[in-house]
XYZ file of C-alpha atoms in Angstrom:
681
model
C -2.463 -157.942 -46.076
C 0.960 -156.342 -45.367
C 1.737 -155.418 -41.764
C 2.592 -151.733 -42.187
C 0.087 -149.746 -40.124
C 1.272 -148.219 -36.848
C -1.213 -147.751 -34.026
C -0.892 -145.877 -30.753
C -3.374 -146.183 -27.874
C -3.190 -143.974 -24.769
C -5.574 -144.940 -21.970
C -6.709 -141.960 -19.908
C -9.054 -141.586 -16.963
C -12.075 -140.732 -19.123
C -11.160 -141.393 -22.761
C -8.767 -143.689 -24.575
C -6.989 -141.856 -27.401
C -6.165 -143.615 -30.647
C -3.818 -142.606 -33.471
C -3.455 -144.619 -36.651
C -0.537 -143.939 -38.988
C -0.290 -145.231 -42.543
C 3.478 -145.079 -43.237
C 2.960 -145.393 -46.991
C 0.915 -142.201 -47.262
C 1.791 -140.447 -43.987
C -1.915 -140.118 -43.243
C -2.877 -139.788 -39.580
C -6.244 -140.671 -38.129
C -7.306 -139.564 -34.635
C -10.059 -141.259 -32.643
C -11.372 -141.515 -29.088
C -13.209 -144.314 -27.308
C -14.529 -144.447 -23.765
C -12.100 -145.829 -21.204
C -13.282 -149.048 -19.580
C -11.860 -148.891 -16.024
C -13.205 -152.297 -14.961
C -11.597 -154.057 -17.925
C -8.958 -151.863 -19.622
C -8.252 -154.494 -22.268
C -11.757 -154.048 -23.653
C -11.150 -150.346 -24.287
C -7.795 -151.032 -25.934
C -9.237 -153.687 -28.246
C -12.144 -151.358 -29.065
C -9.537 -148.828 -30.197
C -8.472 -151.127 -33.025
C -12.064 -151.386 -34.187
C -12.616 -147.612 -33.881
C -9.606 -147.012 -36.122
C -10.847 -149.654 -38.593
C -7.592 -151.559 -38.088
C -7.189 -155.292 -37.584
C -4.306 -156.321 -35.287
C -2.946 -158.428 -38.148
C -2.348 -155.210 -40.151
C -0.261 -153.517 -37.435
C 3.543 -153.530 -37.611
C 4.080 -151.497 -34.425
C 1.715 -150.953 -31.493
C 2.527 -148.263 -28.901
C 0.539 -148.314 -25.687
C 0.285 -146.047 -22.668
C -1.596 -147.125 -19.569
C -2.350 -145.791 -16.093
C -3.019 -149.280 -14.723
C -0.040 -149.240 -12.352
C -0.776 -145.693 -11.224
C -4.429 -146.521 -10.592
C -3.418 -149.539 -8.508
C -1.376 -147.228 -6.307
C -4.082 -144.582 -6.103
C -6.682 -147.119 -5.014
C -4.233 -149.208 -2.944
C -5.360 -152.452 -4.579
C -1.922 -153.765 -5.539
C -0.246 -156.991 -4.506
C 0.501 -158.129 -0.963
C 4.223 -157.377 -0.753
C 7.024 -158.584 1.511
C 10.347 -156.779 1.921
C 13.661 -158.532 2.569
C 16.445 -156.362 4.016
C 19.928 -156.750 5.419
C 19.839 -157.939 9.053
C 19.692 -154.886 11.283
C 18.149 -152.708 8.551
C 14.621 -154.079 8.555
C 13.047 -150.645 9.091
C 14.828 -148.707 6.338
C 11.643 -148.546 4.251
C 9.224 -147.802 7.086
C 11.383 -145.082 8.687
C 12.073 -143.332 5.391
C 13.311 -139.763 5.731
C 12.749 -137.615 8.812
C 12.073 -134.368 6.960
C 8.650 -132.776 7.384
C 7.302 -131.293 4.157
C 4.334 -129.413 5.680
C 6.042 -127.744 8.629
C 3.041 -125.781 9.890
C 0.243 -128.265 9.141
C -0.870 -129.783 12.449
C -2.943 -132.394 10.607
C -0.020 -133.631 8.460
C 0.624 -137.368 8.427
C 3.356 -139.203 6.546
C 2.155 -141.055 3.441
C 0.928 -144.535 4.315
C 3.554 -147.161 3.351
C 2.627 -150.022 1.057
C 3.777 -152.657 3.569
C 3.489 -153.106 7.337
C 6.298 -154.031 9.708
C 5.135 -157.627 9.897
C 5.720 -157.787 6.129
C 9.444 -157.037 6.507
C 12.086 -159.757 6.848
C 15.837 -159.853 7.468
C 18.657 -161.984 6.090
C 22.174 -162.021 7.453
C 24.540 -160.471 4.882
C 26.420 -157.189 4.520
C 28.283 -155.488 1.683
C 30.145 -152.200 2.081
C 29.947 -149.053 -0.031
C 33.000 -150.068 -2.057
C 31.469 -153.449 -2.958
C 33.547 -155.508 -0.541
C 31.761 -158.149 1.562
C 31.771 -157.678 5.320
C 29.308 -160.489 6.190
C 28.735 -163.448 3.842
C 25.261 -164.240 2.575
C 23.527 -166.797 4.844
C 21.907 -169.266 2.414
C 20.166 -171.284 5.129
C 18.547 -168.218 6.635
C 17.541 -167.028 3.176
C 15.744 -170.325 2.531
C 13.858 -170.022 5.830
C 12.725 -166.488 4.929
C 11.664 -167.623 1.450
C 9.584 -170.431 2.989
C 7.828 -167.965 5.324
C 7.008 -165.677 2.388
C 5.628 -168.618 0.412
C 3.591 -169.986 3.313
C 2.100 -166.633 4.288
C 0.668 -166.100 0.816
C 2.611 -163.048 -0.361
C 2.157 -162.236 -4.037
C 5.382 -160.279 -4.500
C 8.624 -159.527 -2.681
C 11.057 -156.617 -2.866
C 14.689 -157.336 -1.992
C 16.703 -154.307 -0.865
C 20.101 -155.153 0.616
C 22.525 -152.557 1.931
C 24.944 -151.237 -0.729
C 23.692 -153.655 -3.385
C 24.236 -150.832 -5.892
C 27.978 -151.470 -5.429
C 27.800 -155.275 -5.204
C 24.552 -156.992 -6.249
C 25.768 -160.580 -5.654
C 23.768 -161.083 -2.450
C 20.543 -159.769 -3.984
C 21.068 -162.078 -6.963
C 21.574 -165.021 -4.583
C 18.378 -164.094 -2.707
C 16.493 -163.957 -5.987
C 17.711 -167.459 -6.877
C 16.547 -168.803 -3.499
C 13.101 -167.218 -3.936
C 12.830 -168.586 -7.466
C 13.500 -172.086 -6.179
C 11.501 -172.025 -2.914
C 8.636 -169.680 -3.866
C 8.359 -169.758 -7.681
C 4.830 -168.309 -7.718
C 5.943 -165.086 -6.002
C 6.955 -162.105 -8.146
C 10.453 -160.896 -7.228
C 11.945 -157.411 -7.544
C 15.664 -156.907 -6.847
C 16.466 -153.271 -6.054
C 19.768 -153.191 -7.967
C 17.978 -154.116 -11.206
C 15.993 -150.877 -10.973
C 18.628 -148.541 -9.528
C 22.397 -148.857 -9.122
C 22.520 -145.741 -6.963
C 23.055 -145.008 -3.304
C 20.316 -143.824 -0.882
C 18.945 -147.036 0.619
C 15.464 -145.719 1.386
C 14.866 -144.370 -2.107
C 16.155 -147.561 -3.747
C 14.057 -149.776 -1.451
C 10.965 -147.621 -2.023
C 11.423 -147.992 -5.786
C 11.636 -151.780 -5.411
C 8.515 -151.896 -3.209
C 6.510 -149.807 -5.689
C 7.634 -152.104 -8.507
C 6.688 -155.267 -6.593
C 3.358 -153.779 -5.519
C 2.104 -153.336 -9.087
C 4.030 -156.118 -10.858
C 1.428 -158.929 -10.592
C -1.385 -156.683 -11.839
C 0.618 -155.185 -14.691
C 2.081 -158.533 -15.757
C -1.381 -160.153 -15.871
C -2.766 -157.255 -17.901
C 0.087 -157.188 -20.416
C 0.136 -160.972 -20.744
C -3.595 -161.169 -21.425
C -3.541 -158.209 -23.797
C -0.650 -159.779 -25.701
C -2.594 -163.058 -25.912
C -5.718 -161.231 -27.149
C -3.712 -159.494 -29.855
C -1.890 -162.692 -30.830
C -5.260 -164.435 -31.186
C -6.082 -161.798 -33.820
C -2.781 -162.489 -35.611
C -0.848 -159.502 -34.279
C 2.858 -160.151 -34.858
C 4.290 -156.626 -34.749
C 6.403 -154.745 -32.230
C 4.597 -154.009 -28.927
C 6.021 -151.012 -27.028
C 4.953 -149.342 -23.784
C 5.356 -145.670 -22.893
C 7.710 -145.121 -19.934
C 8.048 -142.402 -17.297
C 11.387 -141.202 -18.659
C 9.858 -140.213 -21.977
C 11.007 -143.122 -24.117
C 9.454 -146.493 -24.796
C 10.149 -150.009 -23.537
C 9.267 -153.406 -24.913
C 6.246 -155.137 -23.410
C 8.552 -157.787 -21.932
C 10.702 -155.173 -20.194
C 7.570 -153.399 -18.931
C 6.275 -156.601 -17.347
C 9.611 -157.073 -15.559
C 10.018 -153.456 -14.399
C 6.544 -151.878 -14.245
C 7.747 -149.106 -11.918
C 8.855 -147.380 -15.130
C 5.190 -147.124 -16.170
C 3.868 -145.356 -13.047
C 4.408 -141.790 -14.283
C 4.192 -142.603 -17.986
C 0.630 -141.325 -18.496
C 1.512 -137.852 -19.783
C 4.942 -138.800 -21.163
C 3.805 -139.302 -24.759
C 2.573 -135.728 -25.041
C 5.883 -134.292 -23.838
C 7.834 -136.495 -26.285
C 5.533 -135.298 -29.060
C 6.013 -131.696 -27.929
C 9.805 -132.043 -28.228
C 9.442 -133.503 -31.729
C 7.062 -130.707 -32.721
C 9.426 -128.061 -31.341
C 12.156 -129.345 -33.655
C 9.777 -129.444 -36.620
C 8.572 -125.868 -36.052
C 11.913 -124.410 -34.970
C 10.271 -123.364 -31.694
C 12.869 -124.248 -29.025
C 10.921 -123.535 -25.835
C 7.426 -124.786 -25.044
C 5.308 -124.766 -21.922
C 2.969 -127.715 -22.406
C -0.453 -128.185 -20.860
C -2.226 -131.493 -21.386
C -5.803 -131.301 -20.117
C -7.566 -134.649 -20.166
C -10.701 -135.921 -18.525
C -9.320 -136.243 -14.998
C -6.181 -134.128 -14.644
C -3.934 -131.526 -16.224
C -0.213 -132.083 -16.756
C 2.177 -129.166 -17.219
C 5.740 -129.583 -18.437
C 8.571 -127.823 -20.266
C 10.557 -128.295 -23.443
C 13.860 -126.372 -23.327
C 16.089 -126.129 -26.406
C 13.965 -128.797 -28.110
C 14.430 -131.329 -25.275
C 12.056 -132.368 -22.457
C 13.167 -131.443 -18.940
C 14.098 -134.545 -16.953
C 13.925 -135.099 -13.221
C 15.815 -137.561 -11.050
C 13.939 -138.210 -7.832
C 10.269 -138.397 -8.715
C 7.690 -139.366 -6.115
C 4.257 -140.878 -5.860
C 2.336 -139.442 -2.897
C 5.606 -138.878 -1.072
C 7.028 -142.330 -1.889
C 10.325 -141.969 -3.824
C 10.824 -143.460 -7.293
C 14.553 -143.520 -7.981
C 14.353 -143.709 -11.773
C 14.648 -140.884 -14.355
C 11.313 -139.247 -15.136
C 10.025 -136.294 -17.110
C 9.508 -133.214 -14.958
C 5.706 -133.045 -15.064
C 3.494 -131.109 -12.654
C 0.020 -132.651 -12.335
C -3.121 -131.117 -10.847
C -6.718 -132.307 -10.589
C -8.210 -130.094 -13.301
C -9.705 -131.984 -16.229
C -12.857 -132.062 -18.271
C -14.490 -134.377 -15.748
C -13.435 -132.341 -12.668
C -16.444 -131.920 -10.422
C -17.842 -128.459 -9.681
C -18.948 -128.363 -6.038
C -19.042 -126.331 -2.826
C -16.502 -127.110 -0.118
C -17.248 -127.233 3.609
C -16.951 -123.440 3.835
C -19.408 -122.950 0.979
C -16.748 -121.842 -1.525
C -16.871 -122.934 -5.152
C -14.277 -125.560 -6.116
C -13.385 -127.362 -9.344
C -11.719 -130.763 -8.781
C -9.667 -132.619 -7.850
C -12.501 -135.188 -7.717
C -13.589 -136.308 -11.166
C -16.667 -137.881 -12.689
C -14.289 -140.123 -14.660
C -15.340 -142.247 -17.594
C -18.337 -143.742 -15.830
C -20.714 -141.949 -15.612
C -18.807 -138.877 -16.863
C -20.118 -135.308 -17.133
C -23.887 -134.777 -17.005
C -23.866 -133.470 -20.592
C -22.750 -136.901 -21.834
C -26.207 -138.257 -20.921
C -24.735 -141.430 -19.459
C -26.256 -141.101 -16.020
C -23.950 -138.462 -14.568
C -25.739 -135.967 -12.334
C -22.944 -133.956 -10.707
C -21.735 -130.846 -12.571
C -18.267 -130.848 -14.108
C -15.916 -128.526 -15.963
C -17.259 -129.928 -19.241
C -20.812 -129.030 -18.213
C -19.625 -125.497 -17.450
C -18.043 -125.287 -20.923
C -21.353 -126.399 -22.434
C -23.278 -123.765 -20.457
C -20.912 -121.036 -21.682
C -21.272 -122.125 -25.320
C -17.686 -123.317 -25.720
C -19.147 -126.754 -26.467
C -22.590 -127.395 -27.917
C -25.108 -129.950 -29.067
C -24.737 -128.724 -32.650
C -21.510 -130.734 -33.164
C -20.909 -134.253 -31.853
C -17.678 -134.875 -29.945
C -15.541 -137.608 -31.452
C -18.084 -137.890 -34.228
C -20.681 -139.730 -32.150
C -20.997 -138.159 -28.676
C -23.959 -135.786 -28.712
C -23.949 -133.359 -25.788
C -27.145 -132.643 -23.864
C -27.227 -128.957 -22.936
C -30.322 -129.336 -20.760
C -28.658 -131.959 -18.558
C -25.573 -129.758 -18.196
C -27.721 -126.800 -17.058
C -29.698 -129.009 -14.672
C -26.536 -130.333 -13.007
C -24.998 -126.871 -12.665
C -28.220 -125.510 -11.194
C -27.769 -127.754 -8.129
C -24.708 -125.687 -7.213
C -25.838 -122.320 -8.605
C -29.129 -122.151 -6.673
C -27.637 -122.357 -3.140
C -25.312 -119.495 -4.123
C -28.120 -117.415 -5.610
C -26.365 -117.372 -8.989
C -27.476 -117.870 -12.569
C -26.204 -121.045 -14.235
C -24.045 -119.170 -16.743
C -22.583 -117.016 -13.986
C -21.623 -120.154 -12.072
C -20.188 -121.723 -15.229
C -18.016 -118.663 -15.871
C -16.749 -118.851 -12.285
C -15.975 -122.567 -12.604
C -13.959 -122.037 -15.787
C -12.072 -119.146 -14.175
C -11.247 -121.251 -11.101
C -9.947 -124.079 -13.288
C -7.904 -121.557 -15.271
C -6.404 -120.137 -12.070
C -5.356 -123.624 -10.957
C -3.719 -124.219 -14.327
C -1.888 -120.887 -14.129
C -0.579 -122.010 -10.733
C 0.682 -125.289 -12.223
C 2.533 -123.429 -14.986
C 4.019 -120.956 -12.501
C 5.317 -123.892 -10.446
C 7.528 -125.065 -13.324
C 8.503 -121.599 -14.600
C 8.285 -118.526 -12.344
C 9.024 -120.440 -9.143
C 12.170 -121.855 -10.780
C 13.359 -118.531 -12.190
C 11.985 -118.915 -15.720
C 9.918 -116.217 -17.443
C 6.806 -117.610 -19.213
C 7.084 -114.764 -21.737
C 10.128 -116.558 -23.191
C 8.004 -119.581 -24.150
C 5.132 -120.486 -26.411
C 2.237 -122.379 -24.827
C 1.600 -125.764 -26.464
C -1.915 -126.873 -25.611
C -3.316 -130.352 -26.159
C -5.583 -132.950 -24.634
C -9.342 -132.964 -24.975
C -9.808 -129.856 -22.820
C -6.605 -127.871 -23.315
C -7.933 -125.723 -26.133
C -10.846 -124.504 -23.990
C -8.569 -122.680 -21.544
C -5.257 -122.173 -23.385
C -5.667 -118.547 -24.492
C -6.906 -117.471 -21.042
C -3.945 -119.174 -19.330
C -1.473 -117.674 -21.802
C -2.933 -114.198 -21.394
C -2.721 -114.389 -17.611
C 0.972 -115.399 -17.795
C 1.902 -112.940 -20.571
C 2.753 -115.768 -22.969
C 2.615 -114.211 -26.459
C 1.285 -117.131 -28.480
C -0.472 -120.459 -28.197
C 0.322 -123.409 -30.465
C -2.298 -126.126 -30.928
C -0.763 -129.233 -32.554
C -2.428 -131.475 -35.121
C -4.740 -133.973 -33.447
C -4.568 -132.125 -30.143
C -7.148 -134.341 -28.434
C -5.021 -137.450 -29.028
C -1.614 -135.776 -29.124
C -0.186 -137.913 -26.315
C -0.913 -140.995 -28.393
C 0.711 -139.316 -31.402
C 3.763 -138.509 -29.284
C 4.172 -142.204 -28.470
C 4.882 -142.834 -32.150
C 7.879 -140.478 -31.803
C 9.356 -142.314 -28.779
C 12.537 -144.347 -29.075
C 13.184 -147.402 -26.918
C 15.202 -146.243 -23.928
C 17.220 -147.798 -21.094
C 18.827 -145.911 -18.223
C 21.944 -147.197 -16.455
C 23.736 -145.631 -13.510
C 26.551 -146.333 -11.067
C 27.086 -144.484 -7.797
C 30.738 -143.611 -7.185
C 31.132 -140.873 -4.560
C 34.575 -139.264 -4.508
C 36.312 -135.982 -5.333
C 36.488 -135.136 -9.035
C 40.164 -134.126 -8.765
C 40.980 -137.592 -7.439
C 39.524 -139.260 -10.545
C 41.484 -140.198 -13.607
C 40.227 -140.620 -17.146
C 40.470 -144.404 -16.802
C 37.895 -144.379 -13.989
C 35.323 -142.881 -16.356
C 36.296 -145.122 -19.268
C 35.959 -148.320 -17.230
C 32.605 -147.353 -15.694
C 31.018 -146.124 -18.911
C 32.231 -149.066 -20.997
C 30.804 -151.520 -18.447
C 27.401 -149.834 -18.527
C 27.424 -149.583 -22.320
C 28.187 -153.303 -22.676
C 25.139 -154.005 -20.525
C 23.089 -151.507 -22.538
C 24.188 -152.962 -25.865
C 23.153 -156.446 -24.765
C 19.716 -155.167 -23.713
C 19.171 -153.367 -27.028
C 20.362 -156.357 -29.067
C 17.863 -158.574 -27.235
C 15.153 -156.140 -28.331
C 16.232 -156.133 -31.973
C 18.337 -152.959 -32.122
C 21.711 -153.390 -33.782
C 24.702 -151.002 -33.489
C 23.448 -148.844 -36.358
C 20.132 -148.289 -34.536
C 21.663 -147.622 -31.120
C 23.198 -144.605 -29.420
C 24.501 -143.839 -25.950
C 24.544 -140.602 -23.991
C 26.949 -140.219 -21.072
C 26.283 -137.861 -18.163
C 27.715 -137.402 -14.682
C 26.125 -136.108 -11.460
C 28.298 -133.540 -9.688
C 28.015 -131.430 -6.554
C 30.183 -129.286 -4.329
C 31.601 -131.194 -1.371
C 29.195 -130.878 1.537
C 26.097 -130.513 -0.635
C 23.284 -133.059 -0.427
C 21.996 -132.996 -4.014
C 23.685 -133.104 -7.404
C 23.317 -131.569 -10.859
C 23.658 -133.635 -14.042
C 26.309 -132.558 -16.570
C 26.876 -133.977 -20.046
C 30.135 -135.908 -20.140
C 32.617 -133.869 -22.265
C 33.706 -136.457 -24.826
C 37.075 -135.674 -26.389
C 38.010 -132.890 -23.977
C 41.764 -132.348 -23.620
C 41.513 -131.838 -19.863
C 38.531 -133.910 -18.756
C 38.523 -132.749 -15.124
C 38.801 -129.083 -16.011
C 36.001 -129.393 -18.583
C 33.700 -131.053 -16.046
C 34.441 -128.386 -13.430
C 33.763 -125.621 -15.954
C 30.504 -127.133 -17.219
C 29.316 -127.814 -13.668
C 30.009 -124.204 -12.638
C 27.973 -122.917 -15.587
C 25.086 -125.258 -14.752
C 25.197 -124.450 -11.025
C 25.108 -120.720 -11.823
C 22.122 -121.224 -14.106
C 20.216 -123.394 -11.631
C 21.021 -121.640 -8.353
C 22.404 -118.230 -9.253
C 25.903 -118.715 -7.812
C 29.027 -120.863 -7.797
C 31.285 -121.952 -4.919
C 35.002 -122.451 -4.362
C 34.549 -125.831 -2.656
C 35.970 -128.960 -4.326
C 33.651 -130.696 -6.819
C 32.505 -134.217 -6.017
C 31.222 -137.005 -8.277
C 28.148 -138.890 -7.081
C 26.802 -140.924 -10.026
C 27.766 -141.804 -13.599
C 24.893 -142.345 -16.036
C 24.292 -143.777 -19.505
C 21.088 -143.373 -21.488
C 20.899 -146.073 -24.157
C 18.533 -145.466 -27.064
C 17.205 -147.865 -29.657
C 16.024 -145.659 -32.491
C 12.680 -146.447 -34.111
C 11.447 -145.125 -37.425
C 9.509 -141.944 -36.735
C 6.600 -140.698 -38.790
C 7.001 -137.557 -40.857
C 4.585 -134.751 -40.081
C 2.024 -134.680 -42.906
C 2.018 -131.397 -44.822
C -1.202 -129.475 -45.232
C -2.269 -128.092 -48.598
C -2.311 -124.309 -48.832
C -5.456 -122.382 -49.706
C -5.228 -120.833 -53.164
C -8.418 -118.795 -53.084
C -11.179 -117.681 -50.756
C -11.222 -117.896 -46.980
C -12.443 -120.455 -44.450
C -16.167 -120.406 -43.817
C -17.751 -121.143 -40.434
C -19.965 -124.196 -40.024
C -22.329 -122.369 -37.702
C -22.458 -119.652 -35.057
C -22.857 -120.076 -31.327
C -23.849 -117.645 -28.580
C -20.977 -117.664 -26.084
C -20.637 -116.211 -22.610
C -17.035 -115.049 -23.016
C -14.720 -113.158 -20.656
C -16.146 -109.825 -21.803
C -19.815 -110.752 -21.968
C -22.203 -112.498 -24.327
C -21.506 -112.430 -28.069
C -21.765 -114.589 -31.140
C -18.754 -116.753 -31.997
C -18.347 -118.330 -35.452
C -17.567 -122.062 -35.267
C -15.038 -123.434 -37.781
C -14.185 -127.035 -38.596
C -10.462 -127.628 -38.181
C -10.612 -130.428 -40.718
C -11.606 -127.822 -43.344
C -8.786 -125.392 -42.567
C -5.786 -125.195 -44.900
C -2.241 -123.890 -44.502
C -1.942 -120.078 -44.413
C -5.594 -119.681 -43.360
C -6.162 -116.842 -40.905
C -9.012 -116.358 -38.440
C -9.601 -113.350 -36.216
C -11.243 -113.873 -32.860
C -13.651 -114.382 -31.384
C -13.991 -117.868 -32.816
C -14.304 -121.543 -31.937
C -12.302 -124.184 -33.801
C -14.007 -127.580 -33.516
C -12.275 -130.793 -34.496
C -12.843 -134.497 -34.180
C -11.149 -134.908 -30.797
C -11.142 -131.446 -29.177
C -12.224 -127.794 -29.328
C -10.209 -124.556 -29.270
C -11.652 -121.224 -28.122
C -10.162 -117.800 -28.939
C -11.515 -114.401 -28.032
C -11.774 -110.957 -29.567
C -8.412 -109.544 -30.573
C -6.723 -112.939 -30.904
C -5.356 -113.886 -34.325
C -4.968 -117.469 -35.603
C -2.703 -118.609 -38.437
C -2.667 -122.200 -39.739
C 0.860 -123.533 -40.225
C 2.382 -125.877 -42.786
C 1.628 -129.100 -40.889
C -1.788 -127.948 -39.702
C -0.689 -126.480 -36.364
C -2.788 -123.570 -35.126
C -0.706 -120.612 -33.982
C -2.781 -118.124 -31.992
C -1.199 -114.721 -31.446
C -2.782 -113.182 -28.396
C -4.003 -109.629 -28.184
C -1.306 -107.670 -26.405
C -2.002 -106.608 -22.826
C -3.643 -103.213 -22.707
C -5.052 -103.341 -26.237
C -8.768 -102.636 -26.553
C -10.797 -105.564 -27.716
C-alpha cells in the first residue's frame, strides 16, 4: 500500500487528538482517544488504530507531546549536574535579584532544578569578544567528569562564561564528558543559545538536561514501536516556536518541546487567517486541563523571546501564549474561605469528570456544562463516550448543598467563573498591552472552547466568533501546517552607527551556512529552504530590546534600521527617544518548507435548511429555554442558524444564545455574529 497518508497526534492532559489527512482526496478525519499518562506511547499508538491507519501507510507523522513539561511540573526529571567557569559556580542558583511579587510576604523564589552540591567548576575563561583570558584546563575537566560519572548523575549542563562568543571551551568539555562519562547526557549551553545573559543561557541548558533522558527514551521507544509496524515516513515534533523539528533534533534539544503543547493550534490559526482573509485573531484553546490564549496579528503568530517555566528562563524563541488552569476537567470546589473556585486543579484523564462514568467523583467544568444542558447524554462525545447526567448532578451536589444552592444554579456560577478567568487571560494579551479586542475576531477551538466562546466574546465586545473545522482537534490539524524551523542568533552588543554593512553580511552568512547544513541533513534542499533575518535593537541604556526585520536591499542600511526601530518602539511603548540606537543580537530563522494540506471545500446547500437532530432544555444566561441541537457534520456552506442553538460535532460542542447569528463558510468554518450590546434578545 502506498505511503501517502499524513497523521497528526497531539497529546493533551485529558485527551489525545488525532487528525488523518488523505492527500489524494483532501479528506480530513478528526478523532480523540483518552490520554494514557502512565504510558504515553500507548495512547499515541492507539491513535493510529482509532484513525484506522497502519503506520506503514503514513508518509508523515506530526506529534505534539507534553512529556517534557509534565516532567518539570512533577519534578521527576533527571539528576542533573552543572559545570561552570571557575568562580561562577553560583550563576544558576543566584539567578536574578528582582522580586516579582513585591507585596507578597509569602513569596519564595522558584525552586531550582539542581542543588549547590550538584554544581562544579572548571578553570577556563573567555571574554565577551571571544578572546581567551584563561586556557581550558583539560586535567581539571577530566577530574570533574570522573566525579559526575561516579556520583551517578544522569545528565549534565555545561554553561561557561561568554561561550556565546567563543564555544571552544564548552566543546572541549563535551568531548571530555563523552570520553570519561559516555552514559551521561550532555547539554552545551551554546548549542541552545548563542546569546548573552549567563543566567538565562545556563537555565535553558539545565532545563534541557533535566528532561533530556526522559524525552530521548520516549522518542526512541516510540520510533522503535513505529518502525516495528513498518513506519518509514517523516517523523516531526511540534516545537515551542511554532514550527516543527525532526525527531532526532527533538531528542538532542528537548527544551524546544517544553512550551510546544498549544503551538499547533496557533500555527493552524495563522494558516486559517490567511485562508479566510481575517488578519487578526484572538485564539482560545480550551482543552481538558488548561486554556491557552494567543494572538495572530497580520496573519502571523506573535512571538516572544524570553519565555519562562515557573520563573525559570528559557532563552529560546517561543509563541506568546498565556495559559491558565481552566479546562474541561477543571475541578469545581470551595476554597478555604468558602468561595466557589474552578481550577486550576484538574481531574485529568484518569479518572476525568464524573459524567464520564470512569470513577471520577469530584465535580468539574464538564459536569457543570452537562447540568446546564450544554452537553447531554443524547449524543456521545467522540462517537463513543456516553455522558452520565446523574453522576454529574451527584458530583455537583456535594458543592451545591453546603452553599444552599440548587445544582443548576451552582453549575451556572461555575461556568461564569471559568468564563471570567478566560476573559482575564484574553485581557492580559490585549487590553493590558494596548490592544483593543474589538479589532479582532475570536477563534475558538479545543474540546471546550465552543462552550464559552460567545460569552467571552460578548464580555470583551468582540463582534464575531470563528469556530474552525475540527475544532476539538484543531491543534493537531495545525501541526500539519507547520514547517521545520531552526533559530540561530549571535549576540553582538555595540552602537548601530558604529556598524558597517560588512558586519551584518559576515554574521548573517555564517549563521545561514550553519542553517543550510542543518536543513540539508534533514532533507531540505535550497528550493525548499528560506531564511528570515532580524536584528534586536534598543536605545543605549535600555535593558531590553525590540526585534526588527532586517531591511534587505536598503540604500542606507543604518538609517533604515533606525527608522524601522523608531516605528516599532512607538507602537510598542508609545514614544521614541533621541538616544543612540544599540544592536544586541542578530537572528536568522531558517525554514524547511513542507507540503501543506489544502483546506477542503464544503458543498453549498441548494435547497431547504438545516434540521436539528433534537432539542435540549438549557439553563442559559437569560434563564431556561429549549435549544435546538444541530449536527455540524450535516451543515453545508451558506447555511444559517439563529440562536439559541447548540452545534454538536464529533470532537466538540458549540453553544450560541438568543440573538446570535451563525453562518457556515466555504471551508466549513462557523462564523457567529454576536448580538450587539444593548439589543433586546
